Amino acid sequence: MKNFTLGILIALTISACSPHAYLNVLQPAAITIPPHIKRIGIINRSLASKDDKWLNILEGVLSGESIGADREGAEQALIAVKQELERSGRFIVSIPAVNIDGNTANFDTPMDFNTVHAICERHQLDGLVSMENFDSNSRLTMGVVEDLVKQRDGSNLKVISSLATVNLQVTTKWRMYDDSTKNIVDYFVANNNKQFSAKGPNPQAAQAALPYKRNAINQSGFANGSIYGQRISPYWTTINRKFYKAGNDNLKKAALFAKKNNWNAAIEIWKKEMLVNKDKNIAGKACYNMAVACEREGNLELALEYAKRSASEFGLGNGHKYIREINARISNRNKLDYQMSGGNN
């Protein structure tokens, strides 16, 4: 089984201070999905039941929200979950055309497993991710704000404007069903809170300048879907590793080699500085840089050795923090490999 810690994409920036290597690494999910679940369907159970539809439409009218905005936001949440699950390569994912009337106030009642099995059998699935509830609530407040506007003569003119502020909260509730074992693998509630403000010469103009509410609900729904997708599937994230170029001309030269993606040349310089430079600070920086180079190549054990040496042998303070970071990655590695292999390693 391929070790997935080697699946690292590298970007590099060199600044006036310390240069940074940005590594895109695959992280394990918080929830380990049973290995027999490979084909997952994502369904929307948050659609209002027939008895609730008129109530929801009335609520939309009274609150000023666009009719159907929650439905669109829910669709964005499903798309986001699908993207996150597919990105890792662990699952085969689909959004089957399934309409289930769910009671939005009854999240505490799971779907019947006869229904789960019927959906899985029809669409050749091993499990279901179900969005059990999608709800958006917004609150508008009005106020005034004073600004000082500089005039041509150098004086300041006090301008009073209306200020409109909307607080938007989108809540999604999720369950994952295992068709084979008839177990609920996971349930989770995701919340997304956003605040938008706009000014205008009067209250009406300030409200008109606010972002389109439907777009905001869609963005929040997508964000909630991404959160849940990363909870149940390994996901890619970017980590930032600083290394040193200040200290002497050789460290500066090595940093330039790294910037040009000539890491082998940079490593040769760092090795030499670490071994022969009598300045412990410079030797420690070179040793630390060797740890970064090893992590870049996916060799976490050797990176840990160099990080430990930079701290213990050369007294580099940042080495202790780096030791903790590499240890965290090593502790995650077996979990990640297990998740990605479907338990077959």
GROMACS .gro file of C-alpha atoms in nm:
model
  345
    1MET     CA    1   0.000   0.000   0.000
    2LYS     CA    2   0.143   0.334  -0.102
    3ASN     CA    3   0.221   0.561   0.191
    4PHE     CA    4  -0.002   0.861   0.132
    5THR     CA    5   0.221   1.094   0.332
    6LEU     CA    6   0.434   1.101   0.018
    7GLY     CA    7   0.151   1.266  -0.172
    8ILE     CA    8   0.276   1.618  -0.108
    9LEU     CA    9   0.255   1.915  -0.342
   10ILE     CA   10   0.505   2.193  -0.282
   11ALA     CA   11   0.493   2.567  -0.325
   12LEU     CA   12   0.770   2.799  -0.211
   13THR     CA   13   0.789   3.167  -0.133
   14ILE     CA   14   1.100   3.365  -0.046
   15SER     CA   15   1.040   3.682   0.156
   16ALA     CA   16   1.271   3.943   0.297
   17CYS     CA   17   1.260   3.757   0.629
   18SER     CA   18   1.236   3.381   0.654
   19PRO     CA   19   1.140   3.185   0.342
   20HIS     CA   20   0.844   2.950   0.363
   21ALA     CA   21   0.762   2.618   0.201
   22TYR     CA   22   0.390   2.551   0.164
   23LEU     CA   23   0.308   2.182   0.157
   24ASN     CA   24  -0.031   2.050   0.047
   25VAL     CA   25  -0.076   1.735   0.252
   26LEU     CA   26  -0.352   1.481   0.289
   27GLN     CA   27  -0.497   1.479   0.640
   28PRO     CA   28  -0.701   1.199   0.799
   29ALA     CA   29  -1.070   1.249   0.857
   30ALA     CA   30  -1.209   1.288   1.207
   31ILE     CA   31  -1.441   0.993   1.144
   32THR     CA   32  -1.310   0.667   0.999
   33ILE     CA   33  -1.569   0.525   0.762
   34PRO     CA   34  -1.597   0.142   0.769
   35PRO     CA   35  -1.374  -0.005   0.497
   36HIS     CA   36  -1.659  -0.187   0.318
   37ILE     CA   37  -1.823   0.148   0.236
   38LYS     CA   38  -1.681   0.253  -0.097
   39ARG     CA   39  -1.983   0.379  -0.294
   40ILE     CA   40  -2.164   0.662  -0.119
   41GLY     CA   41  -2.483   0.839  -0.214
   42ILE     CA   42  -2.565   1.187  -0.086
   43ILE     CA   43  -2.932   1.269  -0.041
   44ASN     CA   44  -3.137   1.564   0.079
   45ARG     CA   45  -3.382   1.469   0.350
   46SER     CA   46  -3.431   1.830   0.456
   47LEU     CA   47  -3.712   1.894   0.209
   48ALA     CA   48  -4.025   1.998   0.392
   49SER     CA   49  -4.305   1.751   0.429
   50LYS     CA   50  -4.633   1.835   0.261
   51ASP     CA   51  -4.775   1.963   0.589
   52ASP     CA   52  -4.481   2.199   0.636
   53LYS     CA   53  -4.456   2.350   0.287
   54TRP     CA   54  -4.710   2.629   0.330
   55LEU     CA   55  -4.564   2.714   0.669
   56ASN     CA   56  -4.216   2.749   0.517
   57ILE     CA   57  -4.344   2.962   0.230
   58LEU     CA   58  -4.525   3.190   0.477
   59GLU     CA   59  -4.208   3.215   0.686
   60GLY     CA   60  -4.013   3.317   0.377
   61VAL     CA   61  -4.263   3.589   0.292
   62LEU     CA   62  -4.273   3.728   0.645
   63SER     CA   63  -3.895   3.732   0.687
   64GLY     CA   64  -3.828   3.883   0.348
   65GLU     CA   65  -3.627   3.578   0.237
   66SER     CA   66  -3.645   3.455  -0.121
   67ILE     CA   67  -3.876   3.160  -0.166
   68GLY     CA   68  -3.665   2.852  -0.233
   69ALA     CA   69  -3.344   3.005  -0.099
   70ASP     CA   70  -3.298   2.726   0.154
   71ARG     CA   71  -3.354   2.466  -0.117
   72GLU     CA   72  -3.077   2.620  -0.328
   73GLY     CA   73  -2.850   2.644  -0.026
   74ALA     CA   74  -2.914   2.277   0.051
   75GLU     CA   75  -2.819   2.183  -0.305
   76GLN     CA   76  -2.491   2.371  -0.262
   77ALA     CA   77  -2.424   2.180   0.060
   78LEU     CA   78  -2.469   1.847  -0.119
   79ILE     CA   79  -2.235   1.956  -0.399
   80ALA     CA   80  -1.969   2.055  -0.146
   81VAL     CA   81  -1.986   1.720   0.035
   82LYS     CA   82  -1.953   1.538  -0.298
   83GLN     CA   83  -1.648   1.743  -0.395
   84GLU     CA   84  -1.474   1.677  -0.063
   85LEU     CA   85  -1.539   1.302  -0.077
   86GLU     CA   86  -1.419   1.276  -0.436
   87ARG     CA   87  -1.109   1.489  -0.378
   88SER     CA   88  -0.943   1.227  -0.159
   89GLY     CA   89  -0.999   0.947  -0.412
   90ARG     CA   90  -1.123   0.715  -0.136
   91PHE     CA   91  -1.489   0.696  -0.242
   92ILE     CA   92  -1.710   0.671  -0.550
   93VAL     CA   93  -1.975   0.935  -0.490
   94SER     CA   94  -2.310   1.023  -0.644
   95ILE     CA   95  -2.613   1.238  -0.570
   96PRO     CA   96  -2.899   1.007  -0.667
   97ALA     CA   97  -3.232   1.159  -0.767
   98VAL     CA   98  -3.417   1.070  -0.449
   99ASN     CA   99  -3.705   1.274  -0.310
  100ILE     CA  100  -3.780   1.208   0.054
  101ASP     CA  101  -4.035   1.412   0.243
  102GLY     CA  102  -3.871   1.478   0.576
  103ASN     CA  103  -4.004   1.666   0.873
  104THR     CA  104  -3.757   1.949   0.930
  105ALA     CA  105  -3.846   1.960   1.298
  106ASN     CA  106  -3.780   1.591   1.348
  107PHE     CA  107  -3.404   1.551   1.311
  108ASP     CA  108  -3.408   1.317   1.613
  109THR     CA  109  -3.586   1.052   1.406
  110PRO     CA  110  -3.342   0.868   1.177
  111MET     CA  111  -3.441   0.730   0.842
  112ASP     CA  112  -3.585   0.378   0.846
  113PHE     CA  113  -3.324   0.126   0.732
  114ASN     CA  114  -3.574  -0.035   0.496
  115THR     CA  115  -3.575   0.297   0.313
  116VAL     CA  116  -3.196   0.316   0.334
  117HIS     CA  117  -3.162  -0.031   0.187
  118ALA     CA  118  -3.410   0.039  -0.093
  119ILE     CA  119  -3.214   0.349  -0.199
  120CYS     CA  120  -2.876   0.174  -0.174
  121GLU     CA  121  -2.998  -0.131  -0.366
  122ARG     CA  122  -3.150   0.076  -0.644
  123HIS     CA  123  -2.842   0.294  -0.690
  124GLN     CA  124  -2.576   0.030  -0.605
  125LEU     CA  125  -2.451   0.209  -0.293
  126ASP     CA  126  -2.284   0.089   0.025
  127GLY     CA  127  -2.396   0.381   0.239
  128LEU     CA  128  -2.582   0.711   0.246
  129VAL     CA  129  -2.489   1.058   0.361
  130SER     CA  130  -2.816   1.230   0.441
  131MET     CA  131  -2.863   1.601   0.502
  132GLU     CA  132  -3.141   1.574   0.755
  133ASN     CA  133  -3.206   1.943   0.803
  134PHE     CA  134  -3.117   2.276   0.641
  135ASP     CA  135  -3.225   2.600   0.802
  136SER     CA  136  -3.129   2.963   0.754
  137ASN     CA  137  -3.218   3.250   0.984
  138SER     CA  138  -3.131   3.614   0.941
  139ARG     CA  139  -3.170   3.920   1.158
  140LEU     CA  140  -3.156   4.278   1.027
  141THR     CA  141  -3.057   4.567   1.252
  142MET     CA  142  -3.041   4.933   1.159
  143GLY     CA  143  -2.820   5.203   1.302
  144VAL     CA  144  -2.627   5.517   1.215
  145VAL     CA  145  -2.256   5.577   1.170
  146GLU     CA  146  -2.051   5.897   1.161
  147ASP     CA  147  -1.765   5.943   0.916
  148LEU     CA  148  -1.523   6.234   0.876
  149VAL     CA  149  -1.480   6.324   0.509
  150LYS     CA  150  -1.181   6.542   0.424
  151GLN     CA  151  -1.270   6.852   0.221
  152ARG     CA  152  -1.062   7.038  -0.037
  153ASP     CA  153  -0.979   7.313   0.210
  154GLY     CA  154  -0.836   7.055   0.450
  155SER     CA  155  -1.126   7.060   0.692
  156ASN     CA  156  -1.325   6.754   0.796
  157LEU     CA  157  -1.697   6.727   0.731
  158LYS     CA  158  -1.902   6.501   0.957
  159VAL     CA  159  -2.129   6.276   0.748
  160ILE     CA  160  -2.402   6.067   0.912
  161SER     CA  161  -2.508   5.754   0.724
  162SER     CA  162  -2.754   5.475   0.786
  163LEU     CA  163  -2.595   5.140   0.866
  164ALA     CA  164  -2.771   4.811   0.786
  165THR     CA  165  -2.634   4.492   0.940
  166VAL     CA  166  -2.755   4.139   0.872
  167ASN     CA  167  -2.657   3.841   1.086
  168LEU     CA  168  -2.709   3.518   0.892
  169GLN     CA  169  -2.694   3.172   1.045
  170VAL     CA  170  -2.716   2.855   0.839
  171THR     CA  171  -2.749   2.521   1.017
  172THR     CA  172  -2.717   2.181   0.853
  173LYS     CA  173  -2.767   1.846   1.022
  174TRP     CA  174  -2.617   1.527   0.883
  175ARG     CA  175  -2.633   1.152   0.927
  176MET     CA  176  -2.439   0.875   0.759
  177TYR     CA  177  -2.606   0.535   0.722
  178ASP     CA  178  -2.429   0.200   0.670
  179ASP     CA  179  -2.659  -0.022   0.465
  180SER     CA  180  -2.468  -0.345   0.537
  181THR     CA  181  -2.455  -0.323   0.917
  182LYS     CA  182  -2.771  -0.113   0.960
  183ASN     CA  183  -2.576   0.130   1.174
  184ILE     CA  184  -2.566   0.508   1.184
  185VAL     CA  185  -2.197   0.578   1.132
  186ASP     CA  186  -2.212   0.944   1.224
  187TYR     CA  187  -2.436   1.239   1.300
  188PHE     CA  188  -2.321   1.597   1.305
  189VAL     CA  189  -2.451   1.953   1.321
  190ALA     CA  190  -2.267   2.225   1.128
  191ASN     CA  191  -2.327   2.597   1.181
  192ASN     CA  192  -2.210   2.885   0.968
  193ASN     CA  193  -2.248   3.244   1.088
  194LYS     CA  194  -2.189   3.546   0.868
  195GLN     CA  195  -2.235   3.916   0.922
  196PHE     CA  196  -2.282   4.169   0.643
  197SER     CA  197  -2.297   4.549   0.676
  198ALA     CA  198  -2.364   4.829   0.432
  199LYS     CA  199  -2.400   5.207   0.455
  200GLY     CA  200  -2.627   5.444   0.270
  201PRO     CA  201  -2.772   5.796   0.290
  202ASN     CA  202  -3.097   5.651   0.425
  203PRO     CA  203  -3.217   5.317   0.567
  204GLN     CA  204  -3.360   5.202   0.235
  205ALA     CA  205  -3.034   5.268   0.049
  206ALA     CA  206  -2.831   5.093   0.318
  207GLN     CA  207  -3.049   4.783   0.298
  208ALA     CA  208  -3.031   4.786  -0.083
  209ALA     CA  209  -2.649   4.784  -0.061
  210LEU     CA  210  -2.642   4.459   0.138
  211PRO     CA  211  -2.531   4.142  -0.046
  212TYR     CA  212  -2.802   3.938  -0.214
  213LYS     CA  213  -2.935   3.710   0.060
  214ARG     CA  214  -2.979   3.409  -0.168
  215ASN     CA  215  -2.610   3.420  -0.263
  216ALA     CA  216  -2.509   3.445   0.103
  217ILE     CA  217  -2.721   3.141   0.193
  218ASN     CA  218  -2.568   2.946  -0.096
  219GLN     CA  219  -2.216   3.032   0.021
  220SER     CA  220  -2.293   2.930   0.377
  221GLY     CA  221  -2.455   2.606   0.263
  222PHE     CA  222  -2.149   2.520   0.056
  223ALA     CA  223  -1.922   2.598   0.353
  224ASN     CA  224  -2.124   2.368   0.579
  225GLY     CA  225  -2.106   2.091   0.320
  226SER     CA  226  -1.728   2.126   0.300
  227ILE     CA  227  -1.704   2.103   0.679
  228TYR     CA  228  -1.897   1.778   0.684
  229GLY     CA  229  -1.713   1.632   0.385
  230GLN     CA  230  -1.381   1.689   0.561
  231ARG     CA  231  -1.519   1.528   0.875
  232ILE     CA  232  -1.580   1.191   0.707
  233SER     CA  233  -1.316   1.186   0.432
  234PRO     CA  234  -0.941   1.248   0.419
  235TYR     CA  235  -0.887   1.601   0.291
  236TRP     CA  236  -0.612   1.815   0.146
  237THR     CA  237  -0.484   2.107   0.346
  238THR     CA  238  -0.188   2.344   0.326
  239ILE     CA  239   0.077   2.357   0.596
  240ASN     CA  240   0.344   2.624   0.621
  241ARG     CA  241   0.705   2.542   0.700
  242LYS     CA  242   0.950   2.822   0.767
  243PHE     CA  243   1.319   2.773   0.701
  244TYR     CA  244   1.621   2.995   0.743
  245LYS     CA  245   1.821   3.202   0.498
  246ALA     CA  246   1.972   3.462   0.734
  247GLY     CA  247   2.301   3.400   0.908
  248ASN     CA  248   2.565   3.387   0.638
  249ASP     CA  249   2.607   3.392   0.262
  250ASN     CA  250   2.579   3.015   0.231
  251LEU     CA  251   2.233   3.008   0.392
  252LYS     CA  252   2.124   3.285   0.155
  253LYS     CA  253   2.261   3.091  -0.143
  254ALA     CA  254   2.084   2.773  -0.034
  255ALA     CA  255   1.754   2.959  -0.002
  256LEU     CA  256   1.789   3.083  -0.359
  257PHE     CA  257   1.853   2.727  -0.478
  258ALA     CA  258   1.537   2.616  -0.299
  259LYS     CA  259   1.343   2.901  -0.459
  260LYS     CA  260   1.452   2.770  -0.800
  261ASN     CA  261   1.338   2.421  -0.691
  262ASN     CA  262   1.697   2.297  -0.681
  263TRP     CA  263   1.661   2.138  -0.341
  264ASN     CA  264   1.953   1.899  -0.390
  265ALA     CA  265   2.193   2.191  -0.417
  266ALA     CA  266   2.037   2.355  -0.111
  267ILE     CA  267   2.068   2.032   0.088
  268GLU     CA  268   2.440   2.002   0.010
  269ILE     CA  269   2.499   2.351   0.151
  270TRP     CA  270   2.291   2.287   0.462
  271LYS     CA  271   2.468   1.958   0.531
  272LYS     CA  272   2.808   2.129   0.511
  273GLU     CA  273   2.705   2.420   0.733
  274MET     CA  274   2.558   2.182   0.988
  275LEU     CA  275   2.877   1.974   1.005
  276VAL     CA  276   3.159   2.228   0.980
  277ASN     CA  277   3.028   2.568   1.087
  278LYS     CA  278   3.145   2.643   1.440
  279ASP     CA  279   2.868   2.899   1.491
  280LYS     CA  280   2.600   2.691   1.667
  281ASN     CA  281   2.323   2.928   1.560
  282ILE     CA  282   2.405   2.892   1.190
  283ALA     CA  283   2.464   2.517   1.221
  284GLY     CA  284   2.131   2.484   1.403
  285LYS     CA  285   1.949   2.674   1.129
  286ALA     CA  286   2.105   2.449   0.866
  287CYS     CA  287   2.000   2.143   1.066
  288TYR     CA  288   1.645   2.277   1.093
  289ASN     CA  289   1.639   2.338   0.717
  290MET     CA  290   1.741   1.976   0.663
  291ALA     CA  291   1.433   1.875   0.861
  292VAL     CA  292   1.214   2.082   0.628
  293ALA     CA  293   1.379   1.926   0.323
  294CYS     CA  294   1.317   1.575   0.458
  295GLU     CA  295   0.953   1.650   0.535
  296ARG     CA  296   0.917   1.789   0.184
  297GLU     CA  297   1.033   1.450   0.052
  298GLY     CA  298   0.790   1.265   0.280
  299ASN     CA  299   1.060   1.121   0.508
  300LEU     CA  300   0.901   1.214   0.839
  301GLU     CA  301   1.129   1.000   1.056
  302LEU     CA  302   1.445   1.163   0.922
  303ALA     CA  303   1.281   1.506   0.945
  304LEU     CA  304   1.211   1.434   1.312
  305GLU     CA  305   1.574   1.338   1.371
  306TYR     CA  306   1.699   1.666   1.224
  307ALA     CA  307   1.439   1.869   1.415
  308LYS     CA  308   1.548   1.703   1.740
  309ARG     CA  309   1.913   1.773   1.666
  310SER     CA  310   1.840   2.139   1.587
  311ALA     CA  311   1.685   2.175   1.934
  312SER     CA  312   1.905   1.952   2.151
  313GLU     CA  313   2.244   1.971   1.983
  314PHE     CA  314   2.234   2.329   1.858
  315GLY     CA  315   1.983   2.489   2.096
  316LEU     CA  316   1.751   2.625   1.827
  317GLY     CA  317   1.429   2.730   1.999
  318ASN     CA  318   1.203   2.677   1.696
  319GLY     CA  319   1.318   2.316   1.681
  320HIS     CA  320   1.091   2.222   1.974
  321LYS     CA  321   0.781   2.349   1.794
  322TYR     CA  322   0.881   2.168   1.478
  323ILE     CA  323   0.927   1.842   1.672
  324ARG     CA  324   0.565   1.865   1.789
  325GLU     CA  325   0.443   1.935   1.436
  326ILE     CA  326   0.624   1.639   1.284
  327ASN     CA  327   0.516   1.409   1.566
  328ALA     CA  328   0.156   1.510   1.498
  329ARG     CA  329   0.194   1.414   1.132
  330ILE     CA  330   0.353   1.080   1.219
  331SER     CA  331   0.074   0.997   1.463
  332ASN     CA  332  -0.181   1.069   1.190
  333ARG     CA  333  -0.004   0.861   0.928
  334ASN     CA  334  -0.133   0.514   1.019
  335LYS     CA  335  -0.486   0.647   1.052
  336LEU     CA  336  -0.460   0.814   0.711
  337ASP     CA  337  -0.318   0.506   0.541
  338TYR     CA  338  -0.592   0.291   0.692
  339GLN     CA  339  -0.864   0.532   0.578
  340MET     CA  340  -0.727   0.561   0.226
  341SER     CA  341  -0.672   0.188   0.179
  342GLY     CA  342  -1.021   0.099   0.297
  343GLY     CA  343  -0.866  -0.108   0.574
  344ASN     CA  344  -0.673  -0.334   0.336
  345ASN     CA  345  -0.319  -0.271   0.460
   0.00000   0.00000   0.00000
